[in-house]
Short mmCIF file of C-alpha atoms in Angstrom, two decimals:
data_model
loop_
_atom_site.label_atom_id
_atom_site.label_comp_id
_atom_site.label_asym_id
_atom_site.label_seq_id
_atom_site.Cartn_x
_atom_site.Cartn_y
_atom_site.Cartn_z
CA UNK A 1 0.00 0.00 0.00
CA UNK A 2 1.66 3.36 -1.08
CA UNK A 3 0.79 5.90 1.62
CA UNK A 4 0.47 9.99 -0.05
CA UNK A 5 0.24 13.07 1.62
CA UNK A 6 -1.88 16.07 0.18
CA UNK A 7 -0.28 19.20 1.10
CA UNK A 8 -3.04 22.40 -0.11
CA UNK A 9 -5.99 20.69 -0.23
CA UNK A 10 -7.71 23.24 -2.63
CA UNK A 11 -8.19 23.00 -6.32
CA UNK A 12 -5.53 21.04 -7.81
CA UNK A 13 -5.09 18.95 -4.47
CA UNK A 14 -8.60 18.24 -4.17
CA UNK A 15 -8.52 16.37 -7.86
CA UNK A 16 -5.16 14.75 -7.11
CA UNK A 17 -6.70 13.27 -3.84
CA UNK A 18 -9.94 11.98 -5.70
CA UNK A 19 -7.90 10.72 -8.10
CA UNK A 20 -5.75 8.86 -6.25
CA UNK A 21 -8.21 7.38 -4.32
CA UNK A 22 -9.83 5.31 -6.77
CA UNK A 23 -6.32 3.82 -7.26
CA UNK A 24 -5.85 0.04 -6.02
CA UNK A 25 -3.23 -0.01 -3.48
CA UNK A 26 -2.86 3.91 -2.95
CA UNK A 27 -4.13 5.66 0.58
CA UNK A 28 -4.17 8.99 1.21
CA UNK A 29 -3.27 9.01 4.92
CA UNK A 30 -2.59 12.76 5.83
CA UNK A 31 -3.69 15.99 4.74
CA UNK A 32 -2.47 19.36 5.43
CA UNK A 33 -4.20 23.30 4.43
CA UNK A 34 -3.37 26.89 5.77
CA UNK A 35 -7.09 26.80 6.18
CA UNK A 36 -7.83 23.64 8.44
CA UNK A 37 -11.51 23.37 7.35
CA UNK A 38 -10.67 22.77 3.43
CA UNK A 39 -8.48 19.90 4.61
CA UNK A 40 -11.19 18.26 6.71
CA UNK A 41 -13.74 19.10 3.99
CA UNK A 42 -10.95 16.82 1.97
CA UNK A 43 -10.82 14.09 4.36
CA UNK A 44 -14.00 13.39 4.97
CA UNK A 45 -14.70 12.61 1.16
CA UNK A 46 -11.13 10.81 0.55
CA UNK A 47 -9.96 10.03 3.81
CA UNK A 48 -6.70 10.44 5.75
CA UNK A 49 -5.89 12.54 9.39
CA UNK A 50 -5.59 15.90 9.11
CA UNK A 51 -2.36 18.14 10.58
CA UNK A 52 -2.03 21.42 11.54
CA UNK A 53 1.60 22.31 10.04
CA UNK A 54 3.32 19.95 6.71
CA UNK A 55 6.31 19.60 8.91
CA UNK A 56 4.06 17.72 11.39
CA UNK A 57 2.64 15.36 8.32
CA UNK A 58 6.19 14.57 7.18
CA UNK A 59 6.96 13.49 10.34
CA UNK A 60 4.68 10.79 9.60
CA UNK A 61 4.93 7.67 7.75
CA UNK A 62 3.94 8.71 4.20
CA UNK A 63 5.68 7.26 1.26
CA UNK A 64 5.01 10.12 -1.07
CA UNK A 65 3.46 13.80 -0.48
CA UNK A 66 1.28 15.68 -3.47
CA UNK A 67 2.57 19.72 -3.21
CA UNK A 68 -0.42 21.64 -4.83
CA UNK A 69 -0.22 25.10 -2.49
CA UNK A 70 -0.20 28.28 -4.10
CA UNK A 71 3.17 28.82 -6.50
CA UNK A 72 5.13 31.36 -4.51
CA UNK A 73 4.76 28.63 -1.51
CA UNK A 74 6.55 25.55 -3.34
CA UNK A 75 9.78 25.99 -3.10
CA UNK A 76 9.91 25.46 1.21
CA UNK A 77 7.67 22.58 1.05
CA UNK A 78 9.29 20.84 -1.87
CA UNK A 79 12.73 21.07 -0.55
CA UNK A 80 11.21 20.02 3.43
CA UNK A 81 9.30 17.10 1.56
CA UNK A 82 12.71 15.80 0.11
CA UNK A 83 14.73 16.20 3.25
CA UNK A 84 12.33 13.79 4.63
CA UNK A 85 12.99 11.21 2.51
CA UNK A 86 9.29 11.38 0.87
CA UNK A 87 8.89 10.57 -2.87
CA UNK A 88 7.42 14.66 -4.13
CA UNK A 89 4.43 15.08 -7.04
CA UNK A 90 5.04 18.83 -7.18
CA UNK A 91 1.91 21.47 -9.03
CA UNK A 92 3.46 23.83 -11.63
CA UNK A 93 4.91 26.26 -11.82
CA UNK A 94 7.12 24.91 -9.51
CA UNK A 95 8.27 27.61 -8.15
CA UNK A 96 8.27 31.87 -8.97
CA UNK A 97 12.19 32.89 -9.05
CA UNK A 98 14.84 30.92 -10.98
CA UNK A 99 16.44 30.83 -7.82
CA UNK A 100 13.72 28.79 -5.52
CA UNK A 101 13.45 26.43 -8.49
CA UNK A 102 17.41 25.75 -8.50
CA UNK A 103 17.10 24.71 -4.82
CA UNK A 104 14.31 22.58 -5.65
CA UNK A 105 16.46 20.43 -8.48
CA UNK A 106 19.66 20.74 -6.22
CA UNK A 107 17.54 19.43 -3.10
CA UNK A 108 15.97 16.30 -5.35
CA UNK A 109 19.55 16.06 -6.84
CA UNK A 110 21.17 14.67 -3.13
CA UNK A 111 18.14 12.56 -3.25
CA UNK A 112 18.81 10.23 -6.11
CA UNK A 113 16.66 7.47 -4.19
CA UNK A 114 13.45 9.50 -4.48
CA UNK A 115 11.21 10.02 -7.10
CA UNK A 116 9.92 13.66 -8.20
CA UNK A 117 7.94 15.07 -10.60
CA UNK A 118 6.41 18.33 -12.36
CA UNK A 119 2.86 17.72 -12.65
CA UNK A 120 2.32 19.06 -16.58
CA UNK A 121 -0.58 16.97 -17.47
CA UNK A 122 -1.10 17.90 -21.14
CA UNK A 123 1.80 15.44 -21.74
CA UNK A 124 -0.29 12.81 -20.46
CA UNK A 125 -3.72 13.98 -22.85
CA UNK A 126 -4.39 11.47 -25.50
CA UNK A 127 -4.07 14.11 -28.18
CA UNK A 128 -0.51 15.44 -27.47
CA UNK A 129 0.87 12.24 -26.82
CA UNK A 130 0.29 11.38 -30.00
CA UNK A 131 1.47 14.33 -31.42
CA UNK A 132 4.73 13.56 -29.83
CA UNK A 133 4.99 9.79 -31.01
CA UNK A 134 4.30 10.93 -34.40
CA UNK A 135 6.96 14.04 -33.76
CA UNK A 136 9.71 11.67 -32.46
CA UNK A 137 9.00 9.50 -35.90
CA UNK A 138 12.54 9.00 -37.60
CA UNK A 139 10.45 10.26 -40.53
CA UNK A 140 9.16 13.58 -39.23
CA UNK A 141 11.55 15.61 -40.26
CA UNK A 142 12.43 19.05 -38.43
CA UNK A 143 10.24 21.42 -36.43
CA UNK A 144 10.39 24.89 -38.55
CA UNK A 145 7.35 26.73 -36.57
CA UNK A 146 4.90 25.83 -33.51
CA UNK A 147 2.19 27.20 -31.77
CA UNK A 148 -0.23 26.67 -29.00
CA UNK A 149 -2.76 28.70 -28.07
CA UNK A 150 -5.52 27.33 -25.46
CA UNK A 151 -7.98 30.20 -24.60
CA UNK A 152 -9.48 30.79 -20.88
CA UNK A 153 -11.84 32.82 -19.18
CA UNK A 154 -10.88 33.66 -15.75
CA UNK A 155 -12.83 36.86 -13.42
CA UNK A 156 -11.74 37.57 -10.17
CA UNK A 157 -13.91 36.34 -8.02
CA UNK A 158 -16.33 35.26 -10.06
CA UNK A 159 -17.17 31.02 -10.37
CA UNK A 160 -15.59 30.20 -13.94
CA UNK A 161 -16.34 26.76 -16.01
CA UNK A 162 -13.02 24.86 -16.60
CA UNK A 163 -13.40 22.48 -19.22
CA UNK A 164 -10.37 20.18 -18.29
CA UNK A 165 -12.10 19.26 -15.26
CA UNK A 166 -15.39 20.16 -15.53
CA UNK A 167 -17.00 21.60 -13.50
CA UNK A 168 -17.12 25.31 -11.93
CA UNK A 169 -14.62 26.62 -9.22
CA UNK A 170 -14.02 29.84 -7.37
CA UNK A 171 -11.27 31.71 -9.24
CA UNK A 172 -8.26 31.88 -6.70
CA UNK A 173 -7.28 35.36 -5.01
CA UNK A 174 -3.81 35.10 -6.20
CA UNK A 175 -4.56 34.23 -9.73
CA UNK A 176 -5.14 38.26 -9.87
CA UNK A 177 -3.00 39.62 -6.74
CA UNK A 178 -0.77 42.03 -8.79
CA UNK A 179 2.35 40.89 -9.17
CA UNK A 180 4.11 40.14 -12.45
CA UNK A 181 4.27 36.50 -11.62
CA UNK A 182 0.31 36.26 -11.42
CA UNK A 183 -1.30 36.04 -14.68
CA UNK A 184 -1.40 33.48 -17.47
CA UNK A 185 1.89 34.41 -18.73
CA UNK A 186 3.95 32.92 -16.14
CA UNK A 187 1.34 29.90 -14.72
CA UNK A 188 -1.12 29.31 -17.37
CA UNK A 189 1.30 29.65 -20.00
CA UNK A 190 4.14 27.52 -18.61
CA UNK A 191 1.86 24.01 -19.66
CA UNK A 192 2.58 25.62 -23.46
CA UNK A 193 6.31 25.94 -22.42
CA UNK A 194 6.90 22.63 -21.72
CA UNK A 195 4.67 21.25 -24.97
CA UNK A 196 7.23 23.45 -26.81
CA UNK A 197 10.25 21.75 -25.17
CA UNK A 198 9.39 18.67 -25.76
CA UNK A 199 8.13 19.01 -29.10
CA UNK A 200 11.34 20.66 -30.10
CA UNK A 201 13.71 21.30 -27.96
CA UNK A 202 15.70 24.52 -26.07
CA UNK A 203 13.84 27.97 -26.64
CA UNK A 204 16.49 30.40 -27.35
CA UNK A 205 14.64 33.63 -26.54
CA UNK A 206 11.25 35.27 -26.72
CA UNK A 207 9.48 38.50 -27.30
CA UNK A 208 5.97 39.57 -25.05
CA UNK A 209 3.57 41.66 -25.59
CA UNK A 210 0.65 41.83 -23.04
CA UNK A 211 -3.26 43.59 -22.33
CA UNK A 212 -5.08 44.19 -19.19
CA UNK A 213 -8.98 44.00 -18.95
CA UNK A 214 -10.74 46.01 -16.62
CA UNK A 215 -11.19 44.00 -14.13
CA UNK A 216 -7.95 42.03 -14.18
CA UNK A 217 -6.43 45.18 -11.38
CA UNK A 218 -3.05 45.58 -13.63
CA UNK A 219 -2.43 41.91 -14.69
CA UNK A 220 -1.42 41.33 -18.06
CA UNK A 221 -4.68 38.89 -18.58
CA UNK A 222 -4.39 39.00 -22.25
CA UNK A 223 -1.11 38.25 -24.01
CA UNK A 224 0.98 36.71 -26.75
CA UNK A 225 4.42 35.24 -26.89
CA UNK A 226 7.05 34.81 -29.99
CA UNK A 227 9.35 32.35 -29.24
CA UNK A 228 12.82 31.47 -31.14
CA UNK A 229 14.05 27.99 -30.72
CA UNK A 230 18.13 26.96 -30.50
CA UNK A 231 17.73 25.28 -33.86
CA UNK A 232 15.89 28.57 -35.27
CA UNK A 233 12.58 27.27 -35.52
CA UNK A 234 9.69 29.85 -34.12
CA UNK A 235 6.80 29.37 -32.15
CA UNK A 236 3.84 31.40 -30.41
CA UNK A 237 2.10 31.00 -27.18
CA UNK A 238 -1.00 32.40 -25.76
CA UNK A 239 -3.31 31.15 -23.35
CA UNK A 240 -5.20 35.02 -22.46
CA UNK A 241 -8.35 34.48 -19.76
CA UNK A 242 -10.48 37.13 -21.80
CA UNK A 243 -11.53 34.81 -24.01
CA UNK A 244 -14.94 33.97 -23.48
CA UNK A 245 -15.28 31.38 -26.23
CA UNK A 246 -12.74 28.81 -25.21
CA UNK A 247 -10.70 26.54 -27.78
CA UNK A 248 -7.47 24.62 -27.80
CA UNK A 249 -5.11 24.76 -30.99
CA UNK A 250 -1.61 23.01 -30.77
CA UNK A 251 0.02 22.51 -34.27
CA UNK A 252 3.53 21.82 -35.49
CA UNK A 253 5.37 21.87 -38.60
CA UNK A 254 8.06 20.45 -39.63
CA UNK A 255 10.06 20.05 -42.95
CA UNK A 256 8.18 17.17 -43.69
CA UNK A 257 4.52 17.29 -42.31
CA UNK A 258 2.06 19.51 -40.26
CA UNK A 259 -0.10 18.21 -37.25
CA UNK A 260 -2.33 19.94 -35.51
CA UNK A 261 -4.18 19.06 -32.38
CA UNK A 262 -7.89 21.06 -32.20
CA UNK A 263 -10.34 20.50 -29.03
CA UNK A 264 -9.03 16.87 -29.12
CA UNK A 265 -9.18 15.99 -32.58
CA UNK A 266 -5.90 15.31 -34.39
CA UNK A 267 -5.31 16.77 -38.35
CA UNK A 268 -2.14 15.25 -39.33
CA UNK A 269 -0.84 16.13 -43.32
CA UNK A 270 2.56 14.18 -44.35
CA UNK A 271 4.00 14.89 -47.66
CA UNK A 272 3.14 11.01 -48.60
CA UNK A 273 -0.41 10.84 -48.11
CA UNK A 274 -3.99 12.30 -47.97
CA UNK A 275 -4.87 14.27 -44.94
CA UNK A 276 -5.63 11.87 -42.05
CA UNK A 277 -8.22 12.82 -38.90
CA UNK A 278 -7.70 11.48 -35.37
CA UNK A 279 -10.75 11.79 -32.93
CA UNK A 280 -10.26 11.68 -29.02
CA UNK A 281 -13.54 11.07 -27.17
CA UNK A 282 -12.40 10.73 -24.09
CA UNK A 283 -9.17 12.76 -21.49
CA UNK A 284 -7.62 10.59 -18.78
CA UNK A 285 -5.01 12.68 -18.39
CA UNK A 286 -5.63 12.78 -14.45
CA UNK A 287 -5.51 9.33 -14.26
CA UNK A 288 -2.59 8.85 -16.33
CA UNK A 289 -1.00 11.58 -14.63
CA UNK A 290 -1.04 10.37 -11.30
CA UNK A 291 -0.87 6.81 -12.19
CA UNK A 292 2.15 7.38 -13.90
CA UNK A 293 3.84 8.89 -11.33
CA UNK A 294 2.29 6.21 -8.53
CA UNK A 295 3.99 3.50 -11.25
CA UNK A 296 7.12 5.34 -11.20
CA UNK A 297 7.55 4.90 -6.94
CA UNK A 298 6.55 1.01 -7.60
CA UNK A 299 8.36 0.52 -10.53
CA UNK A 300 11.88 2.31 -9.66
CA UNK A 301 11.83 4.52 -12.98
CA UNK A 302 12.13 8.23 -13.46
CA UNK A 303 9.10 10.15 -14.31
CA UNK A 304 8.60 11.30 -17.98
CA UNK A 305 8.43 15.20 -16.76
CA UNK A 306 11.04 16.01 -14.13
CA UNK A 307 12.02 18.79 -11.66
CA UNK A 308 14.48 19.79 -14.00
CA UNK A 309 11.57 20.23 -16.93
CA UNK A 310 9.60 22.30 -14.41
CA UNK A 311 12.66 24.37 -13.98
CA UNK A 312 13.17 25.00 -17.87
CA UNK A 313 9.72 25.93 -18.43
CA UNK A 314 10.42 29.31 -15.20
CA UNK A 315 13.01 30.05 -17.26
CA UNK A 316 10.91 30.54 -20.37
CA UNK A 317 8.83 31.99 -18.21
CA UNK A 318 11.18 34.12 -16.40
CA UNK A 319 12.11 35.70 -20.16
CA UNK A 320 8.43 36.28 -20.80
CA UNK A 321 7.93 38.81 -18.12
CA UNK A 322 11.02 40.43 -18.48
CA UNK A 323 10.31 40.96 -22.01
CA UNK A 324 6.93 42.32 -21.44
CA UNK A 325 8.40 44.80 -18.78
CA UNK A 326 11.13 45.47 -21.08
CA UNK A 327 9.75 45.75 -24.22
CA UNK A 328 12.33 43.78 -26.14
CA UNK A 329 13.45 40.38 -27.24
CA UNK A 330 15.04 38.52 -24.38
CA UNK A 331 16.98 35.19 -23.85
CA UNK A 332 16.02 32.37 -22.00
CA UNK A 333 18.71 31.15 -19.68
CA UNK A 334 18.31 28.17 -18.12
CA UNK A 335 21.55 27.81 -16.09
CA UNK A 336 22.61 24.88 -13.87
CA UNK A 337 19.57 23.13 -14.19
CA UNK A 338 19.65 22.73 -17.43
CA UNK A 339 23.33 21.07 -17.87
CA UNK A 340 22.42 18.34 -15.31
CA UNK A 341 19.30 17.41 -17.17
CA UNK A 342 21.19 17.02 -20.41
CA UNK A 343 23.63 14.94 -18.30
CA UNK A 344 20.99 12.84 -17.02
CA UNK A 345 19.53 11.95 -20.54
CA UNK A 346 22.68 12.18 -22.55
CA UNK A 347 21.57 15.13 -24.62
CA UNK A 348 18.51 13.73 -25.49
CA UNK A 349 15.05 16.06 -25.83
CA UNK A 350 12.84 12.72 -23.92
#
């Protein structure tokens, strides 16, 4: 039986728990919120004793802890968690400074024994894992442009509809508390970052340019993103919360064929063939998600999207805002981090 620990028991670690639960062989056996009464609201649906502090619930004899607090409040926990000697799920982003997100890798790095994880889910929808298993085809030739842009609508404090999990939720107070960090840009965005990375590799710099609505109190709510890649491919990202219609459009092309991945439904056009439709009824990506990582404790492998990923994708993110403070094109550097992933995977874009 693999004992977890929810630490922030709101949104995202409300779904994570009720995931996990209907896994064979998984308990969640502790909880911990800064508000006690969302963690008991928690454990009386999913189970598990509830603590008044996360030191006190590592102290206890969980196998692995789920980190979904707010994003400024990650890096503390994360590092605590692997001190501890718990196996860490951590929310993105997974941290707001390039610095807190350094200690994070470094801490997992004297921890070679424990398993860790960035929880990017879209790797893990049916749609964009096929888009990279056709992508990482010997056949697929090279990436020349990408984009991805997923549109939102997000009020403050106002119940919105989100349509990867849905059903309604109250929009959280520091979704819209002012700083440049808040906003879609840096959070939001960073699930875009990573599809980039992995669909083609190192982003070499990128160039912001950002709106406000009324109601948003300053932050950039509306906003597009050039990006550059190392290879000199290009790429855009946007993922504003003024949209009110909502619709997801991820699309590559390379040299050799275009794919594009629309609400779920794959278009795929090779230079060899007619144009070919894929059709995804159904997302498990929470299941997968969590399973995967739950497999990856069991099973003694390394997740498919580590702390170091996480990482790569604040550095993109990083660039972002100081572009759109800046007003210019800036690079992305991804420092330390980055060198000991490439080390880890010989080079390799997994």
């Amino acid at each position: 039986m693999l004992k977890v620990g929810i630490i922030g028991c709101g949104l995202m670690g409300s779904l994570h728990a009720r995931t996990l639960r209907q896994m064979p062989d998984v308990q969640i056996a502790a909880l911990y919120n800064r508000s006690r009464e969302k963690a008991e609201q928690l454990s009386a649906e999913v189970g598990g004793s509830v603590y008044d502090s996360y030191e006190r619930l590592l102290d206890t004899d969980v196998d692995a802890v789920w980190v979904a607090t707010p994003d400024h409040l990650h890096a503390e926990i994360a590092i605590a968690a692997l001190e501890a000697g718990k196996h860490l799920f951590l929310e993105k982003v997974i941290a707001t400074s390039p610095e807190d997100a350094s200690s994070i890798v470094a801490a997992s790095a004297k921890r070679p024994d424990l398993k860790a994880m960035t929880a990017y889910p879209l790797r893990f929808a049916p749609g964009y894992r096929k888009m990279k298993e056709i992508l990482s085809r010997p056949d697929s030739g090279n990436v020349l442009q990408a984009w991805s842009m997923r549109t939102h609508f997000l009020v403050p404090t106002t119940r919105v509809y989100d349509k990867y999990r849905d059903h309604y939720y109250d929009t959280p107070n520091w979704y819209f508390d002012g700083s440049d960090k808040a906003g879609p840009i840096y959070s939001h965005a960073s699930h875009d970052y990573d599809l980039l990375h992995w669909y083609g590799g190192d982003i070499e710099s990128v160039f912001a340019y950002g709106a406000s609505s009324p109601a948003a109190g300053g932050v950039n709510d509306a906003f597009t993103l050039a990006v550059r890649y190392t290879s000199g491919a290009i790429a855009h990202v946007s993922t504003p919360w003024v949209t009110r219609v909502e619709n997801d459009a991820t699309g590559v092309a390379t040299d050799r064929l275009t794919i594009v991945n629309t609400n779920g439904e794959l278009i795929l056009k090779e230079d060899s063939g007619p144009e070919e439709r894929i059709h995804f009824a159904e997302n498990d990506m929470w299941e997968k998600l969590n399973g995967h990582f739950v497999s990856c404790i069991r099973d003694n492998v390394q997740p498919l999207v580590s702390l170091e990923d996480g990482w790569r994708a604040i550095a993109v993110s990083e660039a972002a805002i100081r572009s759109l403070r800046e007003r210019r094109e800036v690079a992305v550097d991804y420092g330390p981090a980055a060198g000991r992933r490439e080390a880890a995977s010989g080079g390799r874009n997994e």
